[in-house]
PDB file of C-alpha atoms in Angstrom:
ATOM      1  CA  MET A   6       0.004  -0.010  -0.007  1.00 42.00           C
ATOM      2  CA  SER A   7       1.363   3.385  -0.917  1.00 50.00           C
ATOM      3  CA  MET A   8       2.510   5.805   1.799  1.00 63.00           C
ATOM      4  CA  ARG A   9       1.996   8.849  -0.423  1.00 78.00           C
ATOM      5  CA  ARG A  10      -0.060  11.410   1.444  1.00 88.00           C
ATOM      6  CA  THR A  11      -1.458  14.836   0.891  1.00 92.00           C
ATOM      7  CA  ILE A  12      -1.487  17.389   3.729  1.00 94.00           C
ATOM      8  CA  SER A  13      -3.505  20.556   3.937  1.00 95.00           C
ATOM      9  CA  ALA A  14      -3.840  23.222   6.645  1.00 97.00           C
ATOM     10  CA  ARG A  15      -6.213  26.130   7.004  1.00 98.00           C
ATOM     11  CA  HIS A  16      -7.493  28.774   9.439  1.00 98.00           C
ATOM     12  CA  GLU A  17     -11.068  28.630  10.782  1.00 98.00           C
ATOM     13  CA  SER A  18     -12.609  31.265  13.076  1.00 97.00           C
ATOM     14  CA  TRP A  19     -15.354  30.141  15.483  1.00 96.00           C
ATOM     15  CA  PRO A  20     -17.411  32.891  17.230  1.00 96.00           C
ATOM     16  CA  LEU A  21     -17.850  32.305  20.974  1.00 92.00           C
ATOM     17  CA  ALA A  22     -21.233  32.283  22.599  1.00 90.00           C
ATOM     18  CA  GLN A  23     -20.040  35.093  24.846  1.00 88.00           C
ATOM     19  CA  VAL A  24     -16.896  37.146  25.432  1.00 91.00           C
ATOM     20  CA  PHE A  25     -14.204  35.068  27.131  1.00 93.00           C
ATOM     21  CA  ARG A  26     -11.961  37.099  29.544  1.00 92.00           C
ATOM     22  CA  ILE A  27      -8.876  36.175  31.463  1.00 92.00           C
ATOM     23  CA  SER A  28      -6.311  38.374  33.181  1.00 90.00           C
ATOM     24  CA  ARG A  29      -4.372  38.940  29.947  1.00 88.00           C
ATOM     25  CA  GLY A  30      -7.280  40.079  27.849  1.00 90.00           C
ATOM     26  CA  SER A  31     -10.485  38.922  26.157  1.00 91.00           C
ATOM     27  CA  LYS A  32     -11.565  37.276  22.921  1.00 91.00           C
ATOM     28  CA  THR A  33     -14.791  36.811  21.002  1.00 95.00           C
ATOM     29  CA  ALA A  34     -13.772  33.998  18.691  1.00 95.00           C
ATOM     30  CA  ALA A  35     -11.555  30.893  18.696  1.00 94.00           C
ATOM     31  CA  GLU A  36      -8.936  31.124  15.940  1.00 96.00           C
ATOM     32  CA  VAL A  37      -8.318  27.492  15.022  1.00 98.00           C
ATOM     33  CA  LEU A  38      -5.630  25.759  12.959  1.00 98.00           C
ATOM     34  CA  VAL A  39      -7.155  22.755  11.088  1.00 98.00           C
ATOM     35  CA  VAL A  40      -4.940  20.140   9.535  1.00 97.00           C
ATOM     36  CA  GLU A  41      -5.951  17.277   7.262  1.00 97.00           C
ATOM     37  CA  VAL A  42      -3.810  14.376   6.004  1.00 95.00           C
ATOM     38  CA  VAL A  43      -5.283  12.193   3.224  1.00 96.00           C
ATOM     39  CA  GLN A  44      -3.818   8.764   2.329  1.00 94.00           C
ATOM     40  CA  ASN A  45      -5.426   6.292  -0.056  1.00 93.00           C
ATOM     41  CA  GLY A  46      -8.748   8.121   0.196  1.00 94.00           C
ATOM     42  CA  VAL A  47      -8.762   8.142   3.991  1.00 96.00           C
ATOM     43  CA  ARG A  48      -8.774  11.509   5.791  1.00 97.00           C
ATOM     44  CA  GLY A  49      -7.066  12.145   9.134  1.00 97.00           C
ATOM     45  CA  TRP A  50      -8.140  15.369  10.852  1.00 97.00           C
ATOM     46  CA  GLY A  51      -6.769  17.461  13.763  1.00 98.00           C
ATOM     47  CA  GLU A  52      -7.032  20.957  15.163  1.00 98.00           C
ATOM     48  CA  ALA A  53      -5.323  23.211  17.652  1.00 98.00           C
ATOM     49  CA  VAL A  54      -5.464  26.866  18.802  1.00 97.00           C
ATOM     50  CA  PRO A  55      -2.178  28.815  18.589  1.00 97.00           C
ATOM     51  CA  TYR A  56      -1.584  30.997  21.667  1.00 91.00           C
ATOM     52  CA  PRO A  57       0.199  34.388  21.468  1.00 90.00           C
ATOM     53  CA  ARG A  58       1.413  33.793  25.075  1.00 87.00           C
ATOM     54  CA  TYR A  59       3.781  31.204  23.559  1.00 89.00           C
ATOM     55  CA  ASN A  60       4.707  33.284  20.499  1.00 93.00           C
ATOM     56  CA  GLN A  61       2.318  31.303  18.249  1.00 96.00           C
ATOM     57  CA  SER A  62      -0.113  32.602  15.653  1.00 97.00           C
ATOM     58  CA  ILE A  63      -2.228  31.166  12.869  1.00 97.00           C
ATOM     59  CA  GLU A  64       0.285  32.569  10.368  1.00 97.00           C
ATOM     60  CA  SER A  65       3.368  31.095  12.119  1.00 97.00           C
ATOM     61  CA  SER A  66       1.622  27.712  12.543  1.00 97.00           C
ATOM     62  CA  LEU A  67       0.613  27.538   8.873  1.00 98.00           C
ATOM     63  CA  ALA A  68       4.197  28.378   7.983  1.00 97.00           C
ATOM     64  CA  GLU A  69       5.501  25.579  10.187  1.00 96.00           C
ATOM     65  CA  ILE A  70       3.141  23.098   8.494  1.00 96.00           C
ATOM     66  CA  ASP A  71       4.232  24.313   5.077  1.00 95.00           C
ATOM     67  CA  GLY A  72       7.869  23.851   6.052  1.00 95.00           C
ATOM     68  CA  ILE A  73       7.500  20.097   6.637  1.00 93.00           C
ATOM     69  CA  ARG A  74       4.772  19.452   4.091  1.00 91.00           C
ATOM     70  CA  HIS A  75       6.993  17.492   1.708  1.00 91.00           C
ATOM     71  CA  ALA A  76       8.279  15.156   4.507  1.00 91.00           C
ATOM     72  CA  VAL A  77       4.758  14.402   5.689  1.00 88.00           C
ATOM     73  CA  ASP A  78       3.552  13.851   2.120  1.00 86.00           C
ATOM     74  CA  GLU A  79       6.358  11.349   1.730  1.00 86.00           C
ATOM     75  CA  GLY A  80       5.286   9.394   4.811  1.00 86.00           C
ATOM     76  CA  ALA A  81       7.109  10.909   7.835  1.00 89.00           C
ATOM     77  CA  SER A  82       5.988   9.232  11.110  1.00 88.00           C
ATOM     78  CA  ARG A  83       4.672  10.872  14.256  1.00 88.00           C
ATOM     79  CA  ARG A  84       8.018  10.112  15.996  1.00 90.00           C
ATOM     80  CA  GLU A  85       9.926  11.870  13.162  1.00 92.00           C
ATOM     81  CA  LEU A  86       7.520  14.802  13.489  1.00 88.00           C
ATOM     82  CA  ILE A  87       8.835  15.487  17.006  1.00 87.00           C
ATOM     83  CA  ALA A  88      12.289  16.298  15.585  1.00 90.00           C
ATOM     84  CA  MET A  89      10.796  18.427  12.794  1.00 93.00           C
ATOM     85  CA  LEU A  90       8.599  20.763  14.721  1.00 94.00           C
ATOM     86  CA  GLU A  91       8.836  22.567  18.088  1.00 93.00           C
ATOM     87  CA  PRO A  92       6.068  21.835  20.627  1.00 94.00           C
ATOM     88  CA  GLY A  93       3.064  24.018  19.795  1.00 95.00           C
ATOM     89  CA  ALA A  94      -0.172  24.252  17.795  1.00 97.00           C
ATOM     90  CA  ALA A  95       1.234  23.113  14.496  1.00 97.00           C
ATOM     91  CA  ARG A  96       2.748  19.923  15.854  1.00 96.00           C
ATOM     92  CA  ASN A  97      -0.284  19.298  18.005  1.00 96.00           C
ATOM     93  CA  ALA A  98      -2.744  19.563  15.127  1.00 97.00           C
ATOM     94  CA  LEU A  99      -0.621  17.519  12.766  1.00 96.00           C
ATOM     95  CA  ASP A 100       0.038  14.840  15.365  1.00 95.00           C
ATOM     96  CA  CYS A 101      -3.702  14.516  16.002  1.00 96.00           C
ATOM     97  CA  ALA A 102      -4.408  14.269  12.261  1.00 96.00           C
ATOM     98  CA  LEU A 103      -1.839  11.473  11.923  1.00 95.00           C
ATOM     99  CA  TRP A 104      -3.313   9.580  14.906  1.00 97.00           C
ATOM    100  CA  ASP A 105      -6.795   9.950  13.381  1.00 97.00           C
ATOM    101  CA  LEU A 106      -5.521   8.705  10.033  1.00 96.00           C
ATOM    102  CA  GLU A 107      -3.969   5.595  11.464  1.00 96.00           C
ATOM    103  CA  ALA A 108      -7.051   4.869  13.588  1.00 98.00           C
ATOM    104  CA  LYS A 109      -9.308   5.064  10.486  1.00 98.00           C
ATOM    105  CA  MET A 110      -6.930   3.051   8.303  1.00 96.00           C
ATOM    106  CA  THR A 111      -6.513   0.270  10.833  1.00 97.00           C
ATOM    107  CA  GLY A 112     -10.014   0.297  12.282  1.00 97.00           C
ATOM    108  CA  MET A 113      -8.577   0.584  15.792  1.00 98.00           C
ATOM    109  CA  PRO A 114      -9.262   3.378  18.300  1.00 97.00           C
ATOM    110  CA  VAL A 115      -6.361   5.715  19.170  1.00 97.00           C
ATOM    111  CA  TRP A 116      -6.174   4.563  22.794  1.00 97.00           C
ATOM    112  CA  HIS A 117      -5.548   1.021  21.591  1.00 98.00           C
ATOM    113  CA  LEU A 118      -2.917   2.120  19.072  1.00 97.00           C
ATOM    114  CA  ALA A 119      -1.159   4.100  21.843  1.00 96.00           C
ATOM    115  CA  GLY A 120      -1.112   1.148  24.258  1.00 97.00           C
ATOM    116  CA  LEU A 121      -3.424   2.847  26.736  1.00 97.00           C
ATOM    117  CA  ASP A 122      -6.325   1.684  28.810  1.00 97.00           C
ATOM    118  CA  GLU A 123      -9.788   2.209  27.327  1.00 96.00           C
ATOM    119  CA  PRO A 124     -11.039   5.680  28.254  1.00 95.00           C
ATOM    120  CA  ARG A 125     -13.609   6.143  30.979  1.00 96.00           C
ATOM    121  CA  ASN A 126     -15.868   9.050  31.829  1.00 95.00           C
ATOM    122  CA  LEU A 127     -14.152  11.795  33.831  1.00 95.00           C
ATOM    123  CA  VAL A 128     -15.420  15.007  35.444  1.00 95.00           C
ATOM    124  CA  THR A 129     -14.043  18.098  33.708  1.00 95.00           C
ATOM    125  CA  ALA A 130     -14.024  21.693  34.916  1.00 96.00           C
ATOM    126  CA  TYR A 131     -16.388  24.195  33.275  1.00 97.00           C
ATOM    127  CA  THR A 132     -14.728  27.612  33.009  1.00 97.00           C
ATOM    128  CA  LEU A 133     -16.353  30.862  34.081  1.00 97.00           C
ATOM    129  CA  SER A 134     -14.905  33.899  32.346  1.00 96.00           C
ATOM    130  CA  LEU A 135     -13.561  36.917  34.280  1.00 96.00           C
ATOM    131  CA  ASP A 136     -16.302  39.523  34.717  1.00 96.00           C
ATOM    132  CA  THR A 137     -17.995  41.725  37.296  1.00 97.00           C
ATOM    133  CA  PRO A 138     -19.038  39.974  40.530  1.00 98.00           C
ATOM    134  CA  GLU A 139     -22.674  40.318  39.499  1.00 98.00           C
ATOM    135  CA  ALA A 140     -22.111  38.733  36.101  1.00 97.00           C
ATOM    136  CA  MET A 141     -20.029  35.948  37.549  1.00 98.00           C
ATOM    137  CA  GLU A 142     -22.640  35.167  40.157  1.00 98.00           C
ATOM    138  CA  ALA A 143     -25.248  34.911  37.371  1.00 98.00           C
ATOM    139  CA  ALA A 144     -22.947  32.679  35.308  1.00 97.00           C
ATOM    140  CA  ALA A 145     -22.284  30.503  38.333  1.00 98.00           C
ATOM    141  CA  ALA A 146     -26.008  30.157  39.022  1.00 98.00           C
ATOM    142  CA  SER A 147     -26.698  29.117  35.444  1.00 97.00           C
ATOM    143  CA  HIS A 148     -24.061  26.383  35.716  1.00 97.00           C
ATOM    144  CA  ALA A 149     -24.705  25.411  39.381  1.00 97.00           C
ATOM    145  CA  HIS A 150     -25.617  21.882  38.229  1.00 97.00           C
ATOM    146  CA  ARG A 151     -21.989  21.289  37.197  1.00 97.00           C
ATOM    147  CA  PRO A 152     -19.857  19.515  39.780  1.00 97.00           C
ATOM    148  CA  LEU A 153     -16.592  21.435  39.096  1.00 98.00           C
ATOM    149  CA  LEU A 154     -16.152  25.084  38.075  1.00 98.00           C
ATOM    150  CA  LYS A 155     -12.902  26.762  37.082  1.00 98.00           C
ATOM    151  CA  ILE A 156     -12.948  30.492  37.831  1.00 98.00           C
ATOM    152  CA  LYS A 157     -10.835  32.938  35.766  1.00 97.00           C
ATOM    153  CA  LEU A 158      -9.576  35.867  37.878  1.00 97.00           C
ATOM    154  CA  ASP A 159      -7.156  38.753  37.734  1.00 96.00           C
ATOM    155  CA  GLY A 160      -5.665  40.649  40.714  1.00 96.00           C
ATOM    156  CA  GLU A 161      -8.680  42.863  41.345  1.00 96.00           C
ATOM    157  CA  ASP A 162     -11.684  42.165  43.577  1.00 97.00           C
ATOM    158  CA  VAL A 163     -10.645  38.525  43.952  1.00 97.00           C
ATOM    159  CA  LEU A 164     -12.647  37.737  47.041  1.00 98.00           C
ATOM    160  CA  ASP A 165     -15.745  39.742  45.948  1.00 98.00           C
ATOM    161  CA  ARG A 166     -15.809  37.762  42.723  1.00 98.00           C
ATOM    162  CA  LEU A 167     -15.289  34.411  44.420  1.00 98.00           C
ATOM    163  CA  ARG A 168     -17.970  35.112  47.047  1.00 98.00           C
ATOM    164  CA  ALA A 169     -20.314  35.990  44.220  1.00 98.00           C
ATOM    165  CA  VAL A 170     -19.521  32.718  42.456  1.00 98.00           C
ATOM    166  CA  ARG A 171     -20.053  30.766  45.653  1.00 98.00           C
ATOM    167  CA  ARG A 172     -23.490  32.448  46.119  1.00 98.00           C
ATOM    168  CA  GLY A 173     -24.441  31.472  42.578  1.00 98.00           C
ATOM    169  CA  SER A 174     -23.164  27.905  42.928  1.00 98.00           C
ATOM    170  CA  PRO A 175     -23.013  26.886  46.587  1.00 97.00           C
ATOM    171  CA  LYS A 176     -22.272  23.161  45.995  1.00 97.00           C
ATOM    172  CA  ALA A 177     -19.807  23.050  43.106  1.00 97.00           C
ATOM    173  CA  ARG A 178     -16.146  22.284  43.649  1.00 98.00           C
ATOM    174  CA  LEU A 179     -14.029  25.335  42.737  1.00 98.00           C
ATOM    175  CA  VAL A 180     -10.615  25.817  41.167  1.00 98.00           C
ATOM    176  CA  VAL A 181      -9.201  29.271  40.431  1.00 98.00           C
ATOM    177  CA  ASP A 182      -7.015  30.271  37.465  1.00 97.00           C
ATOM    178  CA  ALA A 183      -5.185  33.598  37.918  1.00 97.00           C
ATOM    179  CA  ASN A 184      -3.222  33.342  34.647  1.00 95.00           C
ATOM    180  CA  GLU A 185      -0.088  34.868  36.257  1.00 95.00           C
ATOM    181  CA  ALA A 186      -1.932  37.920  37.605  1.00 96.00           C
ATOM    182  CA  TRP A 187      -1.240  37.683  41.330  1.00 97.00           C
ATOM    183  CA  SER A 188       1.666  38.570  43.602  1.00 96.00           C
ATOM    184  CA  ALA A 189       3.102  36.449  46.383  1.00 95.00           C
ATOM    185  CA  GLY A 190       1.862  39.013  48.817  1.00 95.00           C
ATOM    186  CA  LEU A 191      -1.705  38.823  47.562  1.00 96.00           C
ATOM    187  CA  LEU A 192      -1.629  35.015  47.612  1.00 96.00           C
ATOM    188  CA  GLN A 193      -0.323  35.013  51.217  1.00 95.00           C
ATOM    189  CA  LYS A 194      -3.005  37.564  52.210  1.00 96.00           C
ATOM    190  CA  ILE A 195      -6.040  35.783  50.762  1.00 97.00           C
ATOM    191  CA  GLY A 196      -5.036  32.105  50.986  1.00 96.00           C
ATOM    192  CA  SER A 197      -7.055  31.312  54.084  1.00 96.00           C
ATOM    193  CA  ASP A 198     -10.121  33.148  52.642  1.00 97.00           C
ATOM    194  CA  LEU A 199      -9.840  31.086  49.426  1.00 97.00           C
ATOM    195  CA  ALA A 200      -9.754  27.912  51.513  1.00 97.00           C
ATOM    196  CA  ALA A 201     -12.824  29.042  53.535  1.00 97.00           C
ATOM    197  CA  LEU A 202     -14.707  29.537  50.261  1.00 97.00           C
ATOM    198  CA  GLY A 203     -13.955  25.994  49.281  1.00 96.00           C
ATOM    199  CA  VAL A 204     -11.347  26.712  46.593  1.00 98.00           C
ATOM    200  CA  GLU A 205      -9.427  23.394  46.083  1.00 98.00           C
ATOM    201  CA  MET A 206      -6.667  24.541  43.748  1.00 98.00           C
ATOM    202  CA  ILE A 207      -5.065  27.757  42.395  1.00 98.00           C
ATOM    203  CA  GLU A 208      -3.662  27.561  38.894  1.00 97.00           C
ATOM    204  CA  GLN A 209      -0.597  29.641  38.065  1.00 96.00           C
ATOM    205  CA  PRO A 210      -1.058  32.463  40.627  1.00 97.00           C
ATOM    206  CA  LEU A 211       2.280  34.183  39.900  1.00 96.00           C
ATOM    207  CA  PRO A 212       4.083  35.168  36.679  1.00 96.00           C
ATOM    208  CA  SER A 213       5.959  32.150  35.284  1.00 93.00           C
ATOM    209  CA  ASP A 214       9.333  33.784  35.932  1.00 94.00           C
ATOM    210  CA  ALA A 215       8.384  34.492  39.601  1.00 94.00           C
ATOM    211  CA  ASP A 216       7.622  30.985  40.752  1.00 90.00           C
ATOM    212  CA  GLY A 217      10.669  31.035  43.030  1.00 92.00           C
ATOM    213  CA  GLU A 218       8.697  33.324  45.296  1.00 94.00           C
ATOM    214  CA  LEU A 219       6.418  30.357  46.143  1.00 92.00           C
ATOM    215  CA  ALA A 220       9.278  28.612  47.956  1.00 90.00           C
ATOM    216  CA  GLY A 221       8.398  28.560  51.630  1.00 86.00           C
ATOM    217  CA  LEU A 222       5.090  30.350  51.100  1.00 91.00           C
ATOM    218  CA  ASP A 223       2.460  28.974  53.442  1.00 90.00           C
ATOM    219  CA  CYS A 224      -0.736  28.585  51.339  1.00 94.00           C
ATOM    220  CA  PRO A 225      -3.585  26.364  52.547  1.00 96.00           C
ATOM    221  CA  VAL A 226      -4.787  25.782  48.993  1.00 97.00           C
ATOM    222  CA  THR A 227      -3.028  23.438  46.525  1.00 96.00           C
ATOM    223  CA  LEU A 228      -1.011  25.302  43.828  1.00 96.00           C
ATOM    224  CA  CYS A 229      -0.800  24.229  40.219  1.00 95.00           C
ATOM    225  CA  ALA A 230       1.619  25.265  37.475  1.00 93.00           C
ATOM    226  CA  ASP A 231       0.458  26.125  33.929  1.00 92.00           C
ATOM    227  CA  GLU A 232       2.307  28.849  32.025  1.00 88.00           C
ATOM    228  CA  SER A 233       5.489  28.045  33.942  1.00 88.00           C
TER     229      SER A 233
END
């Protein structure tokens, strides 16, 4: 069977149901990189969202795909792809497309091909966008049936916003994502209040280059790295 493939990549823009805000800004649409790999009439498909935080854009991702197009067309493997592309949206989307292609050509699910256990249902966090306390309370109330909420915050009115969320959704488990917007001093000051509100985890409270300030900091809530 021929290994000759054809790869294509394109930009798709998907409007969001509402404005999505985090500490670094807001967006009204998801700008998506879509990659397709076709072999012997079978189409593998994958997508990813390039993030400016990591110096990625739709344009740069399309250029990365174009740069290794010939190698993929000639049958380059997923393992070879790791050496050709830096970690990021382009490699992610193309990797997914190649997994999808292999799954369809072999008739086997990706988890089986990867040597993993069969997937089971898991609880995922539903994200509430950064907004006024009133708007966040209303959003929390409309999603109060969800077991786990992830709350986007910046460094302003942190406790007011969280108290509003807790009023709107008194039973949900809560995690907070500050997207690098806090200081060690703020974290130290409000840590006990966050625990009292039932916050179970704080994601990336400090800027990624300031994580050293967390050493020895006494916080009653579990801390999680993301951007760092």
